[in-house]
mmCIF file of C-alpha atoms in Angstrom:
data_model
loop_
_atom_site.group_PDB
_atom_site.id
_atom_site.type_symbol
_atom_site.label_atom_id
_atom_site.label_comp_id
_atom_site.label_asym_id
_atom_site.label_seq_id
_atom_site.Cartn_x
_atom_site.Cartn_y
_atom_site.Cartn_z
ATOM 1 C CA MET A 1 1.934 7.706 -5.482
ATOM 2 C CA ARG A 2 4.896 5.519 -3.779
ATOM 3 C CA ILE A 3 6.343 2.427 -4.979
ATOM 4 C CA LEU A 4 8.914 0.196 -3.957
ATOM 5 C CA VAL A 5 11.237 -0.911 -5.997
ATOM 6 C CA ALA A 6 13.630 -3.560 -5.005
ATOM 7 C CA ASP A 7 16.518 -5.383 -6.975
ATOM 8 C CA ASP A 8 20.104 -6.171 -5.824
ATOM 9 C CA GLU A 9 21.249 -5.456 -9.382
ATOM 10 C CA GLY A 10 21.865 -1.860 -10.024
ATOM 11 C CA THR A 11 21.392 -1.410 -13.966
ATOM 12 C CA THR A 12 17.332 -2.814 -13.834
ATOM 13 C CA ARG A 13 16.883 -0.774 -10.474
ATOM 14 C CA LEU A 14 18.625 2.329 -11.954
ATOM 15 C CA LYS A 15 16.159 1.405 -15.293
ATOM 16 C CA LEU A 16 12.820 1.074 -12.641
ATOM 17 C CA GLU A 17 13.585 4.141 -10.949
ATOM 18 C CA GLY A 18 14.129 6.302 -14.081
ATOM 19 C CA LEU A 19 10.772 5.493 -15.445
ATOM 20 C CA LEU A 20 8.674 5.393 -12.725
ATOM 21 C CA THR A 21 10.089 8.796 -11.940
ATOM 22 C CA LYS A 22 8.818 10.012 -15.247
ATOM 23 C CA LEU A 23 5.427 8.572 -14.767
ATOM 24 C CA GLY A 24 5.206 10.682 -11.806
ATOM 25 C CA TYR A 25 5.870 8.294 -9.321
ATOM 26 C CA GLU A 26 7.523 8.717 -6.115
ATOM 27 C CA VAL A 27 10.165 5.729 -5.657
ATOM 28 C CA LEU A 28 11.576 3.472 -2.421
ATOM 29 C CA ILE A 29 14.985 1.985 -3.284
ATOM 30 C CA ALA A 30 15.771 -1.508 -1.465
ATOM 31 C CA ARG A 31 19.017 -3.504 -2.092
ATOM 32 C CA ASP A 32 18.240 -7.084 -1.279
ATOM 33 C CA GLY A 33 14.861 -8.818 0.533
ATOM 34 C CA VAL A 34 15.347 -7.867 3.775
ATOM 35 C CA GLU A 35 15.444 -4.045 2.950
ATOM 36 C CA ALA A 36 12.611 -4.440 1.185
ATOM 37 C CA TRP A 37 10.733 -6.244 3.790
ATOM 38 C CA GLU A 38 11.818 -3.872 6.536
ATOM 39 C CA ILE A 39 10.399 -1.070 4.359
ATOM 40 C CA LEU A 40 7.133 -3.035 3.594
ATOM 41 C CA GLN A 41 6.655 -3.702 7.708
ATOM 42 C CA ARG A 42 6.431 0.247 7.898
ATOM 43 C CA ASP A 43 3.680 2.060 8.747
ATOM 44 C CA ASP A 44 3.593 4.621 6.269
ATOM 45 C CA ALA A 45 4.840 1.179 3.456
ATOM 46 C CA PRO A 46 4.207 2.162 0.217
ATOM 47 C CA THR A 47 0.971 0.095 -1.290
ATOM 48 C CA LEU A 48 2.222 -1.219 -4.477
ATOM 49 C CA ALA A 49 6.251 -3.167 -4.678
ATOM 50 C CA ILE A 50 8.097 -4.164 -7.720
ATOM 51 C CA VAL A 51 10.315 -7.019 -6.189
ATOM 52 C CA ASP A 52 12.825 -8.845 -8.065
ATOM 53 C CA TRP A 53 12.713 -12.643 -7.930
ATOM 54 C CA ILE A 54 15.926 -13.634 -6.922
ATOM 55 C CA MET A 55 17.778 -11.357 -4.362
ATOM 56 C CA PRO A 56 20.314 -11.908 -1.347
ATOM 57 C CA GLY A 57 19.208 -12.097 2.018
ATOM 58 C CA LEU A 58 15.385 -12.377 1.205
ATOM 59 C CA ASP A 59 14.386 -13.296 -2.301
ATOM 60 C CA GLY A 60 10.921 -12.194 -3.793
ATOM 61 C CA VAL A 61 9.147 -15.052 -3.431
ATOM 62 C CA GLU A 62 9.783 -14.819 0.517
ATOM 63 C CA VAL A 63 9.185 -10.985 0.789
ATOM 64 C CA CYS A 64 5.866 -11.649 -0.893
ATOM 65 C CA ARG A 65 5.245 -14.501 1.073
ATOM 66 C CA LYS A 66 5.759 -12.666 4.389
ATOM 67 C CA VAL A 67 3.576 -9.675 3.446
ATOM 68 C CA ARG A 68 0.903 -12.127 2.944
ATOM 69 C CA GLU A 69 1.140 -13.857 5.781
ATOM 70 C CA ALA A 70 1.230 -10.598 7.728
ATOM 71 C CA GLY A 71 -2.085 -9.526 6.013
ATOM 72 C CA ARG A 72 -1.550 -5.854 6.392
ATOM 73 C CA ARG A 73 -3.715 -3.189 5.509
ATOM 74 C CA PRO A 74 -3.978 -1.446 3.430
ATOM 75 C CA TYR A 75 -3.264 -3.574 0.994
ATOM 76 C CA ILE A 76 0.479 -3.782 -0.537
ATOM 77 C CA TYR A 77 0.054 -4.823 -4.335
ATOM 78 C CA LEU A 78 3.110 -7.001 -5.590
ATOM 79 C CA ILE A 79 4.935 -7.079 -8.653
ATOM 80 C CA MET A 80 7.276 -9.584 -9.186
ATOM 81 C CA LEU A 81 10.113 -9.043 -11.860
ATOM 82 C CA THR A 82 10.894 -12.094 -13.743
ATOM 83 C CA ILE A 83 13.199 -12.940 -16.594
ATOM 84 C CA LYS A 84 11.395 -13.685 -19.869
ATOM 85 C CA ASP A 85 10.440 -17.274 -20.575
ATOM 86 C CA GLN A 86 10.835 -18.346 -17.421
ATOM 87 C CA THR A 87 7.025 -19.804 -16.301
ATOM 88 C CA GLU A 88 7.754 -21.958 -13.430
ATOM 89 C CA ASP A 89 9.436 -19.008 -11.487
ATOM 90 C CA VAL A 90 5.694 -17.040 -12.459
ATOM 91 C CA VAL A 91 3.725 -19.846 -10.765
ATOM 92 C CA VAL A 92 5.634 -19.650 -7.705
ATOM 93 C CA GLY A 93 5.609 -16.464 -7.377
ATOM 94 C CA MET A 94 2.200 -15.555 -7.505
ATOM 95 C CA GLU A 95 1.075 -19.109 -5.538
ATOM 96 C CA ALA A 96 3.435 -17.172 -2.809
ATOM 97 C CA GLY A 97 1.389 -13.486 -3.457
ATOM 98 C CA ALA A 98 2.424 -11.550 -5.906
ATOM 99 C CA ASP A 99 -0.225 -10.250 -7.668
ATOM 100 C CA ASP A 100 1.119 -9.584 -11.271
ATOM 101 C CA TYR A 101 5.122 -10.065 -12.605
ATOM 102 C CA LEU A 102 6.643 -8.189 -15.097
ATOM 103 C CA SER A 103 9.650 -9.670 -17.049
ATOM 104 C CA LYS A 104 13.070 -8.330 -17.663
ATOM 105 C CA PRO A 105 13.740 -6.732 -20.282
ATOM 106 C CA PHE A 106 10.814 -4.243 -20.135
ATOM 107 C CA ASP A 107 9.921 -1.217 -21.933
ATOM 108 C CA MET A 108 8.046 1.958 -20.767
ATOM 109 C CA GLU A 109 4.930 1.026 -22.238
ATOM 110 C CA GLU A 110 4.728 -2.351 -20.597
ATOM 111 C CA LEU A 111 6.144 -0.988 -16.836
ATOM 112 C CA ARG A 112 3.006 1.755 -17.259
ATOM 113 C CA VAL A 113 0.154 -0.368 -17.580
ATOM 114 C CA ARG A 114 1.404 -3.114 -14.688
ATOM 115 C CA VAL A 115 2.037 -0.331 -12.606
ATOM 116 C CA ARG A 116 -2.108 0.933 -13.883
ATOM 117 C CA ALA A 117 -3.271 -2.176 -12.749
ATOM 118 C CA GLY A 118 -2.405 -1.909 -9.665
ATOM 119 C CA GLU A 119 -3.494 1.131 -9.008
ATOM 120 C CA ARG A 120 -6.503 0.345 -10.478
ATOM 121 C CA ILE A 121 -6.506 -3.223 -8.250
ATOM 122 C CA LEU A 122 -5.600 -0.667 -4.737
ATOM 123 C CA ALA A 123 -8.600 2.049 -5.708
ATOM 124 C CA LEU A 124 -10.895 -0.777 -6.009
ATOM 125 C CA GLN A 125 -9.802 -2.122 -2.700
ATOM 126 C CA ASP A 126 -10.169 1.109 -0.950
ATOM 127 C CA GLU A 127 -13.650 1.750 -2.422
ATOM 128 C CA LEU A 128 -14.768 -2.042 -0.643
ATOM 129 C CA ARG A 129 -13.127 -0.687 2.642
ATOM 130 C CA GLU A 130 -14.948 2.390 2.216
ATOM 131 C CA GLN A 131 -18.715 0.655 1.673
ATOM 132 C CA ALA A 132 -17.519 -1.911 3.981
ATOM 133 C CA THR A 133 -16.933 0.083 7.321
ATOM 134 C CA HIS A 134 -18.837 3.632 6.147
ATOM 135 C CA ASP A 135 -22.483 4.141 6.197
ATOM 136 C CA ASP A 136 -24.346 4.719 2.615
ATOM 137 C CA LEU A 137 -26.042 7.984 3.295
ATOM 138 C CA THR A 138 -24.051 9.882 6.229
ATOM 139 C CA LYS A 139 -20.668 8.631 5.352
ATOM 140 C CA VAL A 140 -19.573 8.648 8.730
ATOM 141 C CA LEU A 141 -18.748 5.167 10.069
ATOM 142 C CA ASN A 142 -21.292 1.946 10.229
ATOM 143 C CA ARG A 143 -22.728 0.640 13.414
ATOM 144 C CA GLY A 144 -20.367 -2.487 12.945
ATOM 145 C CA THR A 145 -17.673 -0.342 12.677
ATOM 146 C CA ILE A 146 -18.094 2.366 15.113
ATOM 147 C CA LEU A 147 -18.743 -0.608 17.908
ATOM 148 C CA GLN A 148 -15.190 -1.841 17.402
ATOM 149 C CA ILE A 149 -13.794 1.543 17.943
ATOM 150 C CA VAL A 150 -15.774 1.188 21.381
ATOM 151 C CA GLN A 151 -14.539 -2.232 21.886
ATOM 152 C CA ARG A 152 -10.508 -1.368 21.029
ATOM 153 C CA GLU A 153 -11.176 2.258 22.863
ATOM 154 C CA ILE A 154 -12.062 0.035 26.238
ATOM 155 C CA ALA A 155 -9.646 -2.553 25.953
ATOM 156 C CA HIS A 156 -6.966 0.536 25.548
ATOM 157 C CA VAL A 157 -8.591 2.258 28.635
ATOM 158 C CA ALA A 158 -7.815 -1.262 30.223
ATOM 159 C CA ARG A 159 -4.348 -1.107 29.109
ATOM 160 C CA LYS A 160 -3.307 2.530 29.711
ATOM 161 C CA GLY A 161 -5.409 3.818 32.667
ATOM 162 C CA GLU A 162 -6.930 6.877 30.910
ATOM 163 C CA SER A 163 -10.929 7.633 31.087
ATOM 164 C CA ALA A 164 -12.542 8.144 27.665
ATOM 165 C CA ALA A 165 -16.116 8.548 26.927
ATOM 166 C CA ILE A 166 -19.398 7.630 24.025
ATOM 167 C CA ILE A 167 -22.311 10.360 23.297
ATOM 168 C CA LEU A 168 -24.993 8.765 22.092
ATOM 169 C CA ALA A 169 -26.823 11.717 20.142
ATOM 170 C CA ASP A 170 -30.648 11.155 18.769
ATOM 171 C CA LEU A 171 -31.911 13.848 16.679
ATOM 172 C CA ASP A 172 -35.421 14.904 18.070
ATOM 173 C CA ASN A 173 -39.257 14.098 16.541
ATOM 174 C CA PHE A 174 -37.072 13.240 13.466
ATOM 175 C CA LYS A 175 -40.334 11.014 12.607
ATOM 176 C CA ASN A 176 -41.960 14.430 12.244
ATOM 177 C CA ILE A 177 -39.455 15.601 9.655
ATOM 178 C CA ASN A 178 -40.146 12.306 8.006
ATOM 179 C CA ASP A 179 -43.730 12.905 7.723
ATOM 180 C CA THR A 180 -44.005 16.559 7.114
ATOM 181 C CA TYR A 181 -41.223 17.109 4.529
ATOM 182 C CA GLY A 182 -40.456 13.176 3.617
ATOM 183 C CA HIS A 183 -38.291 10.806 3.061
ATOM 184 C CA PRO A 184 -35.524 12.585 0.240
ATOM 185 C CA VAL A 185 -36.228 15.912 2.882
ATOM 186 C CA GLY A 186 -35.197 13.584 6.328
ATOM 187 C CA ASP A 187 -31.582 11.838 4.511
ATOM 188 C CA VAL A 188 -30.463 15.795 3.931
ATOM 189 C CA VAL A 189 -30.936 16.254 7.192
ATOM 190 C CA LEU A 190 -29.349 13.247 8.128
ATOM 191 C CA ARG A 191 -26.332 14.220 6.205
ATOM 192 C CA GLU A 192 -26.040 17.548 7.099
ATOM 193 C CA ALA A 193 -26.459 16.436 10.797
ATOM 194 C CA SER A 194 -23.743 13.659 10.667
ATOM 195 C CA SER A 195 -21.630 16.309 9.433
ATOM 196 C CA ARG A 196 -22.246 18.692 11.866
ATOM 197 C CA LEU A 197 -21.917 16.790 14.774
ATOM 198 C CA GLY A 198 -18.022 14.982 12.992
ATOM 199 C CA GLY A 199 -17.050 18.705 12.442
ATOM 200 C CA ARG A 200 -17.645 19.568 16.381
ATOM 201 C CA MET A 201 -15.065 16.216 17.403
ATOM 202 C CA ARG A 202 -11.273 16.205 17.312
ATOM 203 C CA SER A 203 -9.214 14.406 14.496
ATOM 204 C CA TYR A 204 -8.967 11.318 16.872
ATOM 205 C CA ASP A 205 -12.391 11.221 17.730
ATOM 206 C CA ALA A 206 -14.837 8.745 15.650
ATOM 207 C CA ILE A 207 -18.662 9.028 14.930
ATOM 208 C CA GLY A 208 -20.822 6.515 13.930
ATOM 209 C CA ARG A 209 -23.839 6.314 12.144
ATOM 210 C CA TYR A 210 -25.680 3.733 15.209
ATOM 211 C CA GLY A 211 -29.374 3.374 14.230
ATOM 212 C CA GLY A 212 -31.761 5.663 12.091
ATOM 213 C CA GLU A 213 -31.479 9.147 13.755
ATOM 214 C CA GLU A 214 -29.237 7.840 16.070
ATOM 215 C CA PHE A 215 -24.899 8.607 16.212
ATOM 216 C CA LEU A 216 -22.444 7.362 18.537
ATOM 217 C CA MET A 217 -19.531 9.264 19.685
ATOM 218 C CA VAL A 218 -16.387 8.021 20.650
ATOM 219 C CA LEU A 219 -13.909 10.436 22.729
ATOM 220 C CA PRO A 220 -10.274 8.657 23.675
ATOM 221 C CA GLY A 221 -9.063 10.585 26.489
ATOM 222 C CA CYS A 222 -12.114 12.467 27.605
ATOM 223 C CA GLY A 223 -13.282 12.388 30.931
ATOM 224 C CA ALA A 224 -16.833 13.499 31.777
ATOM 225 C CA ALA A 225 -16.639 17.748 31.850
ATOM 226 C CA CYS A 226 -14.483 17.251 28.520
ATOM 227 C CA ALA A 227 -17.605 14.648 26.941
ATOM 228 C CA ILE A 228 -20.233 17.313 27.981
ATOM 229 C CA ASP A 229 -18.199 19.793 26.542
ATOM 230 C CA VAL A 230 -18.092 18.262 23.442
ATOM 231 C CA ALA A 231 -21.286 16.730 23.425
ATOM 232 C CA GLU A 232 -22.802 20.890 24.148
ATOM 233 C CA ARG A 233 -20.877 21.850 21.106
ATOM 234 C CA MET A 234 -22.908 19.398 19.002
ATOM 235 C CA ARG A 235 -26.304 20.165 20.370
ATOM 236 C CA HIS A 236 -25.628 24.071 19.485
ATOM 237 C CA SER A 237 -24.251 23.158 15.593
ATOM 238 C CA LEU A 238 -27.523 21.700 15.573
ATOM 239 C CA GLY A 239 -29.803 23.863 16.927
ATOM 240 C CA ASP A 240 -28.066 27.055 16.642
ATOM 241 C CA ARG A 241 -29.266 27.144 12.882
ATOM 242 C CA PRO A 242 -32.060 25.297 10.464
ATOM 243 C CA ILE A 243 -30.868 23.230 7.400
ATOM 244 C CA GLN A 244 -31.352 24.352 4.510
ATOM 245 C CA THR A 245 -33.381 21.741 2.003
ATOM 246 C CA ASP A 246 -34.689 21.765 -1.386
ATOM 247 C CA GLY A 247 -37.853 21.749 0.996
ATOM 248 C CA GLY A 248 -37.430 24.823 2.868
ATOM 249 C CA SER A 249 -35.805 25.272 5.694
ATOM 250 C CA VAL A 250 -35.776 22.670 8.561
ATOM 251 C CA SER A 251 -34.838 23.437 12.109
ATOM 252 C CA VAL A 252 -33.589 20.018 13.934
ATOM 253 C CA THR A 253 -32.112 19.741 17.444
ATOM 254 C CA ALA A 254 -30.836 16.304 19.022
ATOM 255 C CA SER A 255 -30.396 15.172 22.490
ATOM 256 C CA PHE A 256 -27.303 13.591 23.850
ATOM 257 C CA GLY A 257 -26.584 10.909 26.458
ATOM 258 C CA ILE A 258 -23.235 10.394 27.740
ATOM 259 C CA ALA A 259 -21.281 6.680 29.260
ATOM 260 C CA LEU A 260 -17.632 6.928 30.627
ATOM 261 C CA ILE A 261 -15.060 4.311 30.087
ATOM 262 C CA GLU A 262 -13.709 3.863 33.278
ATOM 263 C CA LYS A 263 -10.330 1.292 33.931
ATOM 264 C CA GLY A 264 -11.127 -1.300 36.139
ATOM 265 C CA GLN A 265 -15.062 -1.778 35.740
ATOM 266 C CA GLY A 266 -14.743 -4.488 33.306
ATOM 267 C CA GLN A 267 -16.931 -2.923 30.943
ATOM 268 C CA LYS A 268 -18.830 -4.399 27.859
ATOM 269 C CA VAL A 269 -19.834 -2.597 24.701
ATOM 270 C CA GLU A 270 -23.442 -3.302 25.709
ATOM 271 C CA GLN A 271 -23.635 -2.134 29.318
ATOM 272 C CA LEU A 272 -22.147 1.286 28.114
ATOM 273 C CA ILE A 273 -24.408 1.738 25.244
ATOM 274 C CA VAL A 274 -27.328 0.721 27.608
ATOM 275 C CA MET A 275 -25.867 3.424 30.234
ATOM 276 C CA ALA A 276 -25.460 6.539 27.260
ATOM 277 C CA ASP A 277 -28.914 5.186 26.373
ATOM 278 C CA GLU A 278 -30.193 5.451 29.306
ATOM 279 C CA ALA A 279 -28.529 9.552 29.873
ATOM 280 C CA LEU A 280 -29.991 9.775 26.661
ATOM 281 C CA TYR A 281 -33.687 8.689 27.635
ATOM 282 C CA ARG A 282 -33.616 11.654 30.817
ATOM 283 C CA ALA A 283 -32.105 14.481 27.887
ATOM 284 C CA LYS A 284 -35.320 12.936 26.369
ATOM 285 C CA HIS A 285 -37.504 13.444 29.186
ATOM 286 C CA ALA A 286 -36.456 16.333 30.426
ATOM 287 C CA GLY A 287 -37.610 18.287 27.322
ATOM 288 C CA ARG A 288 -35.333 17.402 23.842
ATOM 289 C CA ASN A 289 -32.449 19.476 23.043
ATOM 290 C CA ARG A 290 -30.046 18.572 25.853
ATOM 291 C CA VAL A 291 -27.108 16.803 27.340
ATOM 292 C CA GLU A 292 -27.084 14.511 29.960
ATOM 293 C CA GLY A 293 -24.018 13.350 31.519
ATOM 294 C CA PRO A 294 -23.454 9.791 33.561
ATOM 295 C CA PRO A 295 -25.129 9.575 36.862
ATOM 296 C CA LYS A 296 -23.040 11.293 39.567
ATOM 297 C CA SER A 297 -21.877 8.198 41.716
ATOM 298 C CA MET B 1 37.539 -2.877 -31.940
ATOM 299 C CA SER B 2 33.585 -3.232 -30.684
ATOM 300 C CA GLN B 3 31.582 -5.583 -31.801
ATOM 301 C CA PRO B 4 28.473 -3.138 -33.170
ATOM 302 C CA ASN B 5 25.813 -6.704 -32.577
ATOM 303 C CA ALA B 6 27.117 -7.114 -29.035
ATOM 304 C CA CYS B 7 23.554 -5.167 -28.133
ATOM 305 C CA ASP B 8 21.025 -3.319 -29.585
ATOM 306 C CA LEU B 9 21.131 0.382 -27.987
ATOM 307 C CA GLY B 10 18.798 1.188 -30.519
ATOM 308 C CA ALA B 11 16.526 -1.203 -29.093
ATOM 309 C CA ALA B 12 17.402 -0.041 -25.268
ATOM 310 C CA LEU B 13 17.133 3.482 -25.902
ATOM 311 C CA ARG B 14 13.590 2.890 -27.228
ATOM 312 C CA SER B 15 12.396 0.605 -24.185
ATOM 313 C CA LEU B 16 13.232 3.957 -21.991
ATOM 314 C CA GLU B 17 11.185 6.065 -24.163
ATOM 315 C CA GLY B 18 14.375 7.734 -25.901
ATOM 316 C CA ASP B 19 16.176 9.311 -22.700
ATOM 317 C CA ARG B 20 19.418 9.182 -22.990
ATOM 318 C CA ASP B 21 20.600 10.354 -20.068
ATOM 319 C CA LEU B 22 18.829 7.376 -18.182
ATOM 320 C CA LEU B 23 20.732 4.887 -20.629
ATOM 321 C CA LEU B 24 24.332 6.418 -19.617
ATOM 322 C CA ARG B 25 22.697 6.124 -15.854
ATOM 323 C CA MET B 26 22.189 2.417 -16.503
ATOM 324 C CA ILE B 27 25.464 1.912 -18.499
ATOM 325 C CA GLU B 28 27.358 3.911 -15.598
ATOM 326 C CA ALA B 29 26.057 1.589 -12.708
ATOM 327 C CA PHE B 30 26.353 -1.588 -15.175
ATOM 328 C CA LEU B 31 30.175 -0.820 -15.872
ATOM 329 C CA ALA B 32 30.290 -0.249 -12.084
ATOM 330 C CA GLU B 33 29.023 -3.928 -11.244
ATOM 331 C CA THR B 34 29.459 -6.171 -13.676
ATOM 332 C CA PRO B 35 33.204 -6.666 -13.103
ATOM 333 C CA MET B 36 32.458 -7.702 -8.976
ATOM 334 C CA LEU B 37 29.141 -9.883 -10.145
ATOM 335 C CA LEU B 38 31.913 -11.698 -13.096
ATOM 336 C CA GLU B 39 34.358 -12.600 -10.300
ATOM 337 C CA ASP B 40 31.552 -13.762 -8.307
ATOM 338 C CA THR B 41 30.600 -16.299 -10.716
ATOM 339 C CA ARG B 42 34.225 -17.337 -11.081
ATOM 340 C CA GLU B 43 34.821 -17.929 -7.539
ATOM 341 C CA ALA B 44 31.434 -19.636 -7.708
ATOM 342 C CA ILE B 45 32.873 -22.219 -10.446
ATOM 343 C CA SER B 46 36.464 -22.560 -8.289
ATOM 344 C CA ARG B 47 34.160 -23.509 -5.245
ATOM 345 C CA ARG B 48 32.206 -25.659 -7.381
ATOM 346 C CA ASP B 49 28.484 -23.400 -5.057
ATOM 347 C CA SER B 50 26.112 -24.244 -8.032
ATOM 348 C CA VAL B 51 23.567 -22.432 -5.879
ATOM 349 C CA ALA B 52 25.760 -18.857 -5.829
ATOM 350 C CA LEU B 53 26.316 -19.779 -9.365
ATOM 351 C CA GLU B 54 22.994 -19.906 -10.648
ATOM 352 C CA ARG B 55 22.067 -16.708 -8.792
ATOM 353 C CA GLY B 56 24.875 -14.933 -9.968
ATOM 354 C CA ALA B 57 24.523 -15.685 -13.474
ATOM 355 C CA HIS B 58 21.044 -14.793 -13.357
ATOM 356 C CA THR B 59 21.794 -11.753 -12.084
ATOM 357 C CA LEU B 60 24.035 -10.862 -14.627
ATOM 358 C CA LYS B 61 21.182 -12.373 -17.085
ATOM 359 C CA GLY B 62 18.942 -9.383 -16.025
ATOM 360 C CA SER B 63 21.098 -6.730 -16.059
ATOM 361 C CA VAL B 64 22.747 -7.411 -19.623
ATOM 362 C CA SER B 65 19.075 -8.206 -20.989
ATOM 363 C CA ASN B 66 18.330 -4.074 -20.396
ATOM 364 C CA PHE B 67 21.137 -3.719 -22.859
ATOM 365 C CA VAL B 68 19.121 -6.341 -25.230
ATOM 366 C CA ALA B 69 22.898 -8.112 -25.531
ATOM 367 C CA ARG B 70 21.908 -11.401 -27.097
ATOM 368 C CA ARG B 71 24.899 -12.970 -26.787
ATOM 369 C CA ALA B 72 26.133 -12.329 -23.161
ATOM 370 C CA TYR B 73 22.736 -13.237 -22.153
ATOM 371 C CA GLU B 74 22.617 -16.314 -23.406
ATOM 372 C CA THR B 75 25.323 -16.934 -22.066
ATOM 373 C CA ALA B 76 24.634 -16.075 -19.120
ATOM 374 C CA ALA B 77 21.516 -18.641 -19.193
ATOM 375 C CA GLU B 78 23.676 -21.533 -20.035
ATOM 376 C CA LEU B 79 25.518 -20.718 -17.078
ATOM 377 C CA GLU B 80 22.201 -20.324 -14.894
ATOM 378 C CA GLU B 81 20.577 -23.525 -15.981
ATOM 379 C CA MET B 82 24.576 -25.228 -15.328
ATOM 380 C CA GLY B 83 24.287 -23.633 -11.836
ATOM 381 C CA ARG B 84 20.496 -24.876 -11.228
ATOM 382 C CA HIS B 85 21.610 -28.207 -12.566
ATOM 383 C CA GLY B 86 24.808 -28.575 -10.414
ATOM 384 C CA HIS B 87 26.644 -29.729 -13.612
ATOM 385 C CA LEU B 88 29.816 -27.241 -13.216
ATOM 386 C CA ASN B 89 32.207 -29.350 -15.607
ATOM 387 C CA ASP B 90 32.304 -27.342 -18.702
ATOM 388 C CA ALA B 91 31.254 -24.076 -16.514
ATOM 389 C CA ALA B 92 34.668 -22.648 -16.469
ATOM 390 C CA ALA B 93 34.674 -22.628 -20.148
ATOM 391 C CA VAL B 94 31.791 -21.327 -20.310
ATOM 392 C CA HIS B 95 32.409 -18.656 -18.083
ATOM 393 C CA ALA B 96 35.613 -17.590 -20.288
ATOM 394 C CA ARG B 97 32.425 -17.332 -23.078
ATOM 395 C CA LEU B 98 30.736 -14.940 -20.517
ATOM 396 C CA GLN B 99 33.708 -13.094 -20.311
ATOM 397 C CA SER B 100 34.115 -12.796 -23.716
ATOM 398 C CA ALA B 101 30.784 -11.626 -24.505
ATOM 399 C CA LEU B 102 30.464 -9.131 -21.768
ATOM 400 C CA ASP B 103 33.847 -7.679 -22.682
ATOM 401 C CA GLU B 104 31.993 -7.121 -26.017
ATOM 402 C CA VAL B 105 29.427 -5.448 -24.415
ATOM 403 C CA VAL B 106 31.771 -3.149 -21.917
ATOM 404 C CA ASP B 107 33.070 -2.190 -25.644
ATOM 405 C CA VAL B 108 29.903 -0.670 -27.257
ATOM 406 C CA LEU B 109 28.815 0.870 -23.409
ATOM 407 C CA VAL B 110 32.184 2.852 -23.458
ATOM 408 C CA GLY B 111 31.819 3.873 -27.071
ATOM 409 C CA TYR B 112 28.553 5.003 -26.449
ATOM 410 C CA THR B 113 29.344 7.106 -23.120
ATOM 411 C CA GLN B 114 32.544 8.200 -25.921
ATOM 412 C CA GLY B 115 30.019 9.726 -28.339
ATOM 413 C CA GLU B 116 29.993 6.669 -30.641
ATOM 414 C CA PRO B 117 26.744 6.559 -33.260
ATOM 415 C CA LEU B 118 24.022 3.883 -32.142
#
């Protein structure tokens, strides 16, 4: 884990750097508040920072305030560096958004426990974010999050002009699987199916669980041919070999409907879903285990 | 003649879990930047710039705290307090005391770097 140490005073900076390095952390150094704020705005900013109270340019309190105002994610855990017996500073610092404080002179043990506490909070934050955005069962994105990604992609296409595609996939006759093998096996099938579908995507594509056995995929920069190609690969990944479960080997296929996000159409998320759903319906109607693209215009 | 009570390097070393090398590097940084910090506070007093005095004294306080240098720490705290309240009339005298307290700290630190026992 990387930690930012911001202090204008060299002795303490060296002490923090030395001790944190011994504890196994990678340390970034800022010599004043302006430099600290610059580093904390980067995309790959460290998520834990130890910031001195008084620095030239920008004070630690102002750095804390700016970080909180920017409201950036992932969360940055801020430890304010103060001097013993200045409790009023601690209050002001914590109100400005610091999570904790460390008083000079500190020792190795105190530093270790403070940083550990920060790591615990950051891990909890990660866990909460994961829970809020992912589907419990399949671990792919949940409905709300994948729809947000569709929305973002519409805006991106409107701005950049590249096309993009969404694919709506529905496992064929899934109700029969639940009825025949029971719900625990049905859950295993859903998990494995989502993992196979996700495994056929590019790193910048997104997959979410749209409904019970429906999955929604977003493919940036993909036109009709590209989307059909991806959907066909997904279709094979499911249908070509059965899923092994405790209840036996289960053959699963899926039907796929594609809709294109196009510039200048003023499309809404709901319209796109309807379009993909219509294509999906055609695939089901034509015998399932099929891919249907957007209607030819 | 070094004043062994000027700071407690044994305690400083314990706070580093006995890392002598780290202590030596910290001493080096301290010896390099302290004259400058001290000069900044002296100038702040002659300019009657209480904000700069408060900040400079605060930084010195943080710096000497790493070596458990009590007298220097308390004197720097006194100066910081004067800066905070804008009472600079006796600041030059306190600054002179800080200077001598720091001289003693520097003596002990230099002694340590030259192999004097703690």
